[in-house]
Short mmCIF file of C-alpha atoms and ligand atoms in Angstrom, two decimals:
data_model
loop_
_atom_site.label_atom_id
_atom_site.label_comp_id
_atom_site.label_asym_id
_atom_site.label_seq_id
_atom_site.Cartn_x
_atom_site.Cartn_y
_atom_site.Cartn_z
CA MET A 1 0.00 0.00 0.00
CA ASP A 2 1.37 3.38 -1.05
CA LEU A 3 0.93 6.22 1.42
CA PHE A 4 0.33 9.88 0.75
CA GLU A 5 3.13 12.29 1.62
CA PHE A 6 1.41 13.50 4.81
CA GLN A 7 0.88 9.93 5.99
CA GLY A 8 4.49 9.03 5.33
CA LYS A 9 5.52 12.09 7.31
CA GLU A 10 3.21 11.08 10.16
CA LEU A 11 5.15 7.82 10.35
CA PHE A 12 8.45 9.75 10.09
CA ALA A 13 7.44 11.85 13.07
CA ARG A 14 6.46 8.74 15.01
CA TRP A 15 9.92 7.27 14.46
CA GLY A 16 11.70 10.53 15.24
CA VAL A 17 12.68 11.43 11.66
CA PRO A 18 12.72 15.26 11.52
CA VAL A 19 10.00 16.74 9.27
CA PRO A 20 8.73 20.32 8.84
CA GLU A 21 5.87 21.23 11.13
CA GLY A 22 2.55 21.07 9.29
CA ARG A 23 -0.99 19.76 8.97
CA VAL A 24 -3.29 18.53 6.26
CA ALA A 25 -6.30 20.57 5.04
CA THR A 26 -9.24 19.75 2.80
CA THR A 27 -10.52 23.28 2.22
CA ALA A 28 -8.91 26.66 1.52
CA GLU A 29 -10.28 28.02 4.83
CA GLU A 30 -8.71 25.17 6.73
CA ALA A 31 -5.41 25.75 4.92
CA GLU A 32 -5.55 29.41 5.95
CA ALA A 33 -6.18 28.45 9.57
CA VAL A 34 -3.25 26.02 9.56
CA ALA A 35 -0.99 28.67 8.02
CA LYS A 36 -2.07 31.19 10.64
CA GLU A 37 -1.31 28.71 13.41
CA LEU A 38 2.12 27.89 11.96
CA GLY A 39 2.91 31.55 11.41
CA GLY A 40 5.24 33.02 8.80
CA LYS A 41 6.00 31.62 5.39
CA VAL A 42 4.42 28.26 4.49
CA VAL A 43 4.40 25.79 1.64
CA VAL A 44 1.12 24.34 0.33
CA LYS A 45 1.47 20.88 -1.21
CA ALA A 46 -1.01 18.81 -3.22
CA GLN A 47 -1.53 15.36 -1.69
CA VAL A 48 -1.61 13.00 -4.67
CA GLN A 49 0.35 9.83 -5.20
CA VAL A 50 2.41 10.99 -8.17
CA GLY A 51 5.78 12.68 -8.39
CA GLY A 52 6.56 15.95 -10.11
CA ARG A 53 3.88 17.87 -8.27
CA GLY A 54 5.95 21.04 -8.30
CA LYS A 55 6.09 21.22 -12.10
CA ALA A 56 2.34 20.51 -12.30
CA GLY A 57 1.51 23.52 -10.10
CA GLY A 58 0.80 21.36 -7.07
CA ILE A 59 3.35 23.00 -4.74
CA LYS A 60 3.25 26.69 -3.85
CA LEU A 61 5.10 28.84 -1.36
CA ALA A 62 2.98 31.42 0.47
CA GLU A 63 4.17 34.47 2.40
CA ASP A 64 1.24 34.56 4.82
CA ALA A 65 -2.05 32.93 5.78
CA SER A 66 -4.15 34.71 3.17
CA SER A 67 -1.82 33.75 0.32
CA ALA A 68 -1.83 30.21 1.71
CA ARG A 69 -5.58 30.29 1.29
CA GLU A 70 -5.20 31.42 -2.33
CA ALA A 71 -2.59 28.74 -2.97
CA ALA A 72 -4.89 26.06 -1.53
CA GLU A 73 -7.78 27.38 -3.65
CA ALA A 74 -5.63 26.98 -6.76
CA ILE A 75 -4.36 23.51 -5.82
CA LEU A 76 -7.49 21.80 -4.44
CA GLY A 77 -9.43 20.14 -7.25
CA LEU A 78 -6.44 20.26 -9.60
CA ASP A 79 -5.98 17.24 -11.86
CA ILE A 80 -2.34 16.12 -11.60
CA LYS A 81 -1.67 13.32 -14.10
CA GLY A 82 -5.18 11.96 -13.61
CA HIS A 83 -5.17 12.34 -9.82
CA ILE A 84 -7.62 14.86 -8.38
CA VAL A 85 -6.33 16.82 -5.38
CA HIS A 86 -8.63 16.40 -2.36
CA ARG A 87 -6.13 17.47 0.31
CA VAL A 88 -3.22 19.80 0.74
CA LEU A 89 -0.42 19.64 3.27
CA VAL A 90 0.39 23.04 4.76
CA GLU A 91 3.87 23.19 6.25
CA LYS A 92 6.25 25.75 7.62
CA ALA A 93 8.42 26.71 4.66
CA SER A 94 11.96 25.41 4.85
CA ASP A 95 15.12 27.32 4.11
CA ILE A 96 16.94 24.99 1.72
CA LYS A 97 20.74 25.05 1.60
CA ALA A 98 21.08 21.72 -0.23
CA GLU A 99 18.84 18.94 -1.53
CA TYR A 100 19.83 15.28 -1.13
CA TYR A 101 18.20 11.90 -1.64
CA ALA A 102 17.76 8.95 0.70
CA SER A 103 15.92 5.68 0.24
CA VAL A 104 15.71 2.16 1.57
CA MET A 105 13.83 -0.55 -0.24
CA LEU A 106 13.38 -4.26 -0.55
CA ASP A 107 15.80 -5.70 -3.10
CA ARG A 108 14.01 -8.91 -4.02
CA ALA A 109 16.66 -10.14 -6.45
CA GLU A 110 19.47 -9.80 -3.88
CA LYS A 111 17.27 -10.95 -0.97
CA ARG A 112 18.49 -7.89 0.92
CA TYR A 113 17.53 -4.32 1.56
CA LEU A 114 19.08 -1.64 -0.61
CA PHE A 115 19.96 1.68 1.02
CA MET A 116 20.87 4.62 -1.21
CA LEU A 117 22.06 8.09 -0.36
CA SER A 118 22.86 10.79 -2.86
CA SER A 119 24.12 14.36 -2.76
CA LYS A 120 21.82 15.07 -5.72
CA GLY A 121 18.23 15.34 -4.56
CA GLY A 122 15.02 16.96 -5.70
CA VAL A 123 15.34 15.26 -9.09
CA ASP A 124 14.53 11.73 -10.27
CA ILE A 125 17.10 9.31 -8.88
CA GLU A 126 17.02 7.48 -12.24
CA GLU A 127 18.26 10.67 -13.86
CA VAL A 128 21.09 10.98 -11.35
CA ALA A 129 21.96 7.31 -11.86
CA ALA A 130 22.26 7.97 -15.60
CA SER A 131 24.06 11.31 -15.56
CA ASP A 132 26.07 11.24 -12.35
CA PRO A 133 26.29 7.73 -10.86
CA GLU A 134 29.23 8.80 -8.66
CA ALA A 135 26.84 10.96 -6.66
CA ILE A 136 24.94 7.91 -5.37
CA ALA A 137 26.23 5.70 -2.57
CA LYS A 138 24.61 2.27 -2.22
CA VAL A 139 24.79 -0.48 0.37
CA GLY A 140 23.09 -3.83 0.48
CA VAL A 141 21.83 -4.59 3.97
CA ASP A 142 21.48 -8.14 5.23
CA PRO A 143 18.12 -8.18 7.03
CA LEU A 144 19.42 -10.53 9.70
CA LEU A 145 22.53 -8.46 10.48
CA GLY A 146 20.80 -5.12 10.13
CA LEU A 147 22.36 -1.83 9.04
CA GLN A 148 25.93 -1.71 10.35
CA PRO A 149 27.74 1.50 11.42
CA PHE A 150 30.42 1.03 8.72
CA GLN A 151 27.64 0.92 6.13
CA VAL A 152 26.17 4.15 7.44
CA ASN A 153 29.61 5.75 7.08
CA LYS A 154 29.94 4.39 3.59
CA LEU A 155 26.61 5.99 2.65
CA VAL A 156 27.30 9.33 4.26
CA PHE A 157 30.88 9.74 3.05
CA GLY A 158 30.36 7.99 -0.29
CA SER A 159 27.44 10.16 -1.34
CA GLY A 160 29.46 13.37 -1.20
CA ILE A 161 27.00 15.32 0.92
CA HIS A 162 28.34 18.43 2.63
CA PRO A 163 30.46 17.93 5.79
CA GLU A 164 28.01 19.98 7.86
CA ALA A 165 25.22 17.57 6.86
CA ARG A 166 27.01 14.40 7.93
CA LYS A 167 25.91 14.26 11.53
CA GLY A 168 22.25 14.86 10.66
CA ALA A 169 22.46 12.38 7.79
CA VAL A 170 23.83 9.61 10.04
CA SER A 171 20.93 10.08 12.37
CA MET A 172 18.42 10.25 9.50
CA VAL A 173 19.78 7.09 7.86
CA ASN A 174 19.55 5.12 11.10
CA LEU A 175 16.02 6.30 11.85
CA LEU A 176 14.78 5.62 8.31
CA TYR A 177 16.16 2.10 8.55
CA LYS A 178 14.55 1.53 11.93
CA MET A 179 11.20 2.72 10.62
CA PHE A 180 11.54 0.65 7.42
CA VAL A 181 12.00 -2.53 9.45
CA GLU A 182 9.58 -1.86 12.28
CA ALA A 183 6.74 -0.62 10.07
CA ASP A 184 7.20 -3.51 7.61
CA ALA A 185 7.74 -1.12 4.71
CA THR A 186 8.85 -2.14 1.24
CA LEU A 187 9.98 1.39 0.34
CA VAL A 188 10.91 4.49 2.28
CA GLU A 189 12.13 7.33 0.07
CA VAL A 190 13.02 10.89 1.02
CA ASN A 191 13.44 13.14 -1.99
CA PRO A 192 14.55 15.70 -1.14
CA MET A 193 16.18 15.22 2.19
CA ILE A 194 17.46 18.73 2.85
CA LEU A 195 20.13 20.63 4.68
CA THR A 196 18.58 23.75 6.17
CA GLY A 197 20.14 27.18 6.52
CA ASP A 198 20.87 26.37 10.16
CA ASP A 199 22.44 23.01 9.24
CA ARG A 200 19.70 20.62 10.23
CA VAL A 201 18.92 17.60 8.05
CA ILE A 202 15.18 17.07 7.55
CA ALA A 203 12.80 15.08 5.34
CA LEU A 204 11.05 17.50 2.99
CA ASP A 205 9.11 14.83 1.08
CA SER A 206 8.11 11.23 1.75
CA LYS A 207 7.26 8.22 -0.34
CA VAL A 208 6.39 5.19 1.74
CA SER A 209 5.00 1.81 0.70
CA LEU A 210 3.89 -0.65 3.35
CA ASP A 211 3.69 -4.40 3.02
CA ASP A 212 -0.01 -5.33 2.96
CA SER A 213 0.81 -8.88 4.08
CA ALA A 214 2.17 -7.54 7.38
CA PHE A 215 -0.91 -5.48 8.28
CA PHE A 216 -2.01 -7.96 10.90
CA ARG A 217 0.99 -6.82 12.92
CA HIS A 218 -0.08 -3.16 12.74
CA PRO A 219 -3.66 -2.66 13.87
CA ASP A 220 -2.77 1.02 14.35
CA PHE A 221 -2.28 1.38 10.57
CA GLU A 222 -6.00 0.88 9.95
CA GLU A 223 -6.55 4.63 9.67
CA LEU A 224 -3.86 4.95 6.98
CA ARG A 225 -5.62 2.24 5.05
CA GLU A 226 -9.00 3.95 5.13
CA ILE A 227 -7.60 7.17 3.71
CA VAL A 228 -5.55 5.47 1.02
CA ALA A 229 -8.46 3.51 -0.46
CA THR A 230 -10.30 6.63 -1.57
CA ASP A 231 -10.51 5.90 -5.27
CA PRO A 232 -14.15 4.84 -5.74
CA GLN A 233 -13.46 2.12 -8.33
CA GLU A 234 -10.57 0.68 -6.37
CA ARG A 235 -12.63 0.58 -3.21
CA MET A 236 -15.53 -1.05 -5.04
CA ALA A 237 -13.21 -3.63 -6.62
CA LYS A 238 -11.70 -4.45 -3.24
CA GLU A 239 -15.15 -4.95 -1.71
CA LYS A 240 -16.04 -7.33 -4.52
CA GLY A 241 -12.75 -9.19 -4.21
CA LEU A 242 -11.59 -8.24 -7.72
CA ASN A 243 -8.05 -7.76 -8.91
CA PHE A 244 -8.15 -4.22 -10.28
CA ILE A 245 -5.67 -1.46 -10.99
CA LYS A 246 -6.70 1.92 -12.31
CA LEU A 247 -4.78 3.41 -15.23
CA GLU A 248 -5.05 6.70 -17.10
CA GLY A 249 -6.83 5.89 -20.39
CA ASP A 250 -10.42 5.40 -21.56
CA VAL A 251 -10.70 1.76 -22.69
CA GLY A 252 -11.88 -0.49 -19.86
CA ILE A 253 -10.20 -3.91 -19.89
CA ILE A 254 -11.37 -7.27 -18.55
CA GLY A 255 -9.36 -10.41 -19.10
CA ASN A 256 -8.62 -13.70 -17.38
CA GLY A 257 -5.06 -14.18 -16.24
CA ALA A 258 -2.46 -11.48 -15.67
CA GLY A 259 -0.52 -12.45 -18.81
CA LEU A 260 -3.55 -12.15 -21.06
CA VAL A 261 -4.54 -8.83 -19.50
CA MET A 262 -1.04 -7.45 -20.04
CA SER A 263 -1.07 -8.54 -23.68
CA THR A 264 -4.48 -6.90 -24.01
CA LEU A 265 -3.01 -3.63 -22.74
CA ASP A 266 -0.32 -4.01 -25.40
CA VAL A 267 -2.72 -4.55 -28.29
CA VAL A 268 -4.88 -1.64 -27.16
CA ASP A 269 -1.73 0.46 -27.15
CA GLN A 270 -0.80 -0.79 -30.63
CA ALA A 271 -4.28 0.12 -31.87
CA GLY A 272 -3.60 3.68 -30.70
CA GLY A 273 -5.68 3.57 -27.53
CA LYS A 274 -5.06 3.81 -23.81
CA ALA A 275 -6.33 1.37 -21.19
CA ALA A 276 -8.39 2.80 -18.32
CA ASN A 277 -7.57 -0.06 -16.00
CA PHE A 278 -6.14 -3.50 -15.48
CA MET A 279 -8.78 -6.06 -14.45
CA ASP A 280 -7.90 -9.70 -14.09
CA VAL A 281 -10.94 -11.85 -13.28
CA GLY A 282 -8.67 -14.87 -12.86
CA GLY A 283 -9.29 -18.49 -13.71
CA GLY A 284 -12.77 -19.95 -13.43
CA ALA A 285 -14.59 -16.63 -13.27
CA ASN A 286 -18.33 -17.16 -13.32
CA ALA A 287 -21.17 -14.97 -14.53
CA GLU A 288 -21.37 -13.11 -11.21
CA VAL A 289 -17.67 -12.22 -11.21
CA LEU A 290 -17.93 -10.95 -14.79
CA SER A 291 -20.99 -8.92 -14.02
CA ASN A 292 -19.31 -7.38 -10.94
CA ALA A 293 -16.19 -6.61 -12.95
CA LEU A 294 -18.24 -4.77 -15.56
CA GLU A 295 -20.06 -2.85 -12.85
CA VAL A 296 -16.77 -1.58 -11.38
CA ILE A 297 -15.40 -0.54 -14.77
CA LEU A 298 -18.59 1.11 -15.97
CA SER A 299 -18.84 3.21 -12.81
CA ASP A 300 -15.73 5.06 -14.02
CA THR A 301 -17.02 7.96 -16.13
CA ARG A 302 -13.77 8.17 -18.10
CA VAL A 303 -14.42 4.78 -19.66
CA ARG A 304 -15.63 5.21 -23.28
CA SER A 305 -15.57 1.55 -24.29
CA VAL A 306 -14.93 -1.82 -22.70
CA LEU A 307 -12.87 -4.68 -24.08
CA ILE A 308 -13.51 -8.13 -22.67
CA ASN A 309 -10.82 -10.57 -23.73
CA ILE A 310 -11.29 -14.10 -22.46
CA PHE A 311 -9.37 -17.20 -23.34
CA GLY A 312 -11.32 -20.00 -21.72
CA GLY A 313 -9.46 -22.73 -19.90
CA ILE A 314 -11.13 -23.31 -16.58
CA THR A 315 -13.12 -20.18 -17.32
CA ARG A 316 -16.07 -21.02 -19.52
CA GLY A 317 -17.16 -18.83 -22.40
CA ASP A 318 -20.85 -19.35 -21.69
CA GLU A 319 -20.42 -18.18 -18.07
CA VAL A 320 -18.60 -15.07 -19.26
CA ALA A 321 -21.27 -14.31 -21.84
CA GLN A 322 -24.00 -14.81 -19.26
CA GLY A 323 -22.19 -12.39 -16.93
CA VAL A 324 -22.11 -9.73 -19.63
CA VAL A 325 -25.81 -10.22 -20.39
CA ASP A 326 -26.67 -10.11 -16.66
CA ALA A 327 -24.70 -6.89 -16.19
CA LEU A 328 -26.45 -5.28 -19.16
CA GLY A 329 -29.75 -6.29 -17.63
CA ARG A 330 -29.14 -4.58 -14.30
CA LEU A 331 -26.88 -1.65 -15.20
CA GLU A 332 -27.37 1.37 -17.37
CA VAL A 333 -24.76 0.92 -20.06
CA SER A 334 -23.98 3.79 -22.41
CA VAL A 335 -20.71 2.56 -23.92
CA PRO A 336 -19.96 -0.28 -26.34
CA ILE A 337 -18.70 -3.55 -24.90
CA VAL A 338 -16.45 -5.41 -27.29
CA VAL A 339 -16.24 -9.12 -26.48
CA ARG A 340 -13.68 -11.58 -27.74
CA LEU A 341 -14.20 -15.13 -26.54
CA ASP A 342 -12.00 -18.09 -27.29
CA GLY A 343 -11.28 -21.48 -25.73
CA THR A 344 -13.63 -23.51 -23.55
CA ASN A 345 -17.30 -23.07 -24.50
CA ALA A 346 -16.55 -20.05 -26.68
CA VAL A 347 -19.12 -21.20 -29.25
CA GLU A 348 -21.83 -21.43 -26.60
CA GLY A 349 -20.79 -18.06 -25.26
CA ARG A 350 -20.98 -16.33 -28.62
CA LYS A 351 -24.43 -17.83 -29.11
CA ILE A 352 -25.63 -16.35 -25.79
CA LEU A 353 -24.32 -12.91 -26.80
CA LEU A 354 -25.92 -13.17 -30.24
CA GLU A 355 -29.27 -14.19 -28.80
CA ALA A 356 -29.20 -11.38 -26.26
CA ASN A 357 -29.16 -9.09 -29.32
CA HIS A 358 -28.10 -6.08 -27.22
CA GLU A 359 -27.14 -2.88 -29.02
CA ARG A 360 -24.07 -2.36 -26.76
CA ILE A 361 -22.48 -5.75 -27.41
CA VAL A 362 -19.87 -5.77 -30.16
CA PRO A 363 -18.48 -9.24 -30.92
CA ALA A 364 -14.93 -9.68 -32.20
CA GLU A 365 -13.15 -12.72 -33.60
CA THR A 366 -9.54 -11.96 -32.66
CA MET A 367 -7.70 -10.03 -30.01
CA SER A 368 -6.39 -7.39 -32.42
CA GLU A 369 -9.80 -6.93 -34.05
CA ALA A 370 -11.30 -6.52 -30.59
CA ALA A 371 -8.67 -3.93 -29.65
CA ARG A 372 -9.24 -1.99 -32.87
CA LYS A 373 -13.00 -1.92 -32.33
CA ALA A 374 -12.71 -0.89 -28.69
CA VAL A 375 -10.23 1.90 -29.48
CA GLU A 376 -12.38 3.20 -32.37
CA ALA A 377 -15.42 3.22 -30.12
CA ALA A 378 -13.57 5.18 -27.46
CA GLN A 379 -12.56 7.94 -29.86
P1 GDP B 401 7.56 16.33 -5.76
O1 GDP B 401 8.12 17.21 -6.86
O2 GDP B 401 6.17 15.91 -6.08
O3 GDP B 401 8.46 15.19 -5.42
O4 GDP B 401 7.45 17.27 -4.45
P2 GDP B 401 8.54 17.63 -3.32
O5 GDP B 401 7.89 17.59 -2.01
O6 GDP B 401 9.75 16.80 -3.49
O7 GDP B 401 8.90 19.15 -3.64
C1 GDP B 401 9.44 19.55 -4.88
C2 GDP B 401 10.36 20.71 -4.70
O8 GDP B 401 9.68 21.82 -4.15
C3 GDP B 401 11.50 20.43 -3.72
O9 GDP B 401 12.56 19.75 -4.33
C4 GDP B 401 11.87 21.83 -3.29
O10 GDP B 401 12.80 22.39 -4.21
C5 GDP B 401 10.55 22.59 -3.38
N1 GDP B 401 10.02 22.80 -2.00
C6 GDP B 401 9.21 21.98 -1.32
N2 GDP B 401 8.99 22.44 -0.07
C7 GDP B 401 9.70 23.58 0.03
C8 GDP B 401 9.94 24.53 1.10
O11 GDP B 401 9.43 24.43 2.22
N3 GDP B 401 10.75 25.59 0.82
C9 GDP B 401 11.34 25.76 -0.40
N4 GDP B 401 12.13 26.80 -0.58
N5 GDP B 401 11.16 24.89 -1.41
C10 GDP B 401 10.37 23.81 -1.20
MN1 MN B 402 9.83 14.72 -4.02
#
């Protein structure tokens, strides 16, 4: 589960990682009140789970409470790469002397944790890795041995951060590691970690992912979970036990098996379209599952057409077809639903769709034909 910046910073504060003082607001009035309480210059930050908020107009510095209100007015409701801003974080503005980067993550391939520290922060670490790899220090941490003091030194000295930042960075690195382990995180990233005018090292941004499988150990994380699952389709899918990921396009996708769904995304892309989601109904999906899947996808107003791509193995074509017909019977459907059925009971399935004789159903013989039809319909 990926946290919002303000939630990551709440965890930082809990583990003693220094963060700017601030609070979250959902209205411009609230943002003004927070700014007043903090006093002085503040920064107003869009709370969406995408990077590059600054460039998208999602981060604004404000001299006083009334300009904080204006900043929040401009940011709330903004669409940043398909994410609507419902909250802003209002923080005391920081005086930045230098921007660095710190992260610790699970390195599955090495069966270790990977800790990185860089003197180049505030930009994509991939960019730094490409243009200036010397500026990144890396250590692999054995989870059983833990982060060793010599490794902390290697990070701090190897990254080339300023001498006056070293002491603060040592403390930050140790605390981030402690939090990473104790919170069962899979990623803790601080970009930028900054050196302030008065030589303190603080976390100016946070990107934290927690391991869902470890939630039973953290009943106190329940609140984080409730706030994160705010996307209506994702919440609906979760309630119905469906495997669903929202994407940015307008062609809704249903397939059985992750591999088939991924190939479907590819053919939609080749046909010049963009998928609105990733929905894998899995093996053996029955009519009810199909009907629920369609309901979730159709509740997204961005969806202009749906592409159902099923290759029947355990899943039966007639069950899938019945699910589509059932969904059309109980939902108001205003977009075309392109259906490509193959494999087990595909013939029976096609017959069911034909007999339903519904104006929204568009049959297709092959995967590429189906993609073409769905993309055309979406345009
Ligand atoms: P992101 O671009 O979405 O990752 O958002 P960040 O939280 O990393 O902020 C982007 C940039 O905004 C930072 O790298 C800083 O340069 C700038 N910024 C953020 N907060 C402050 C602040 O309190 N003071 C100043 N001067 N700049 C800030
Ligand atoms: Mn950042």
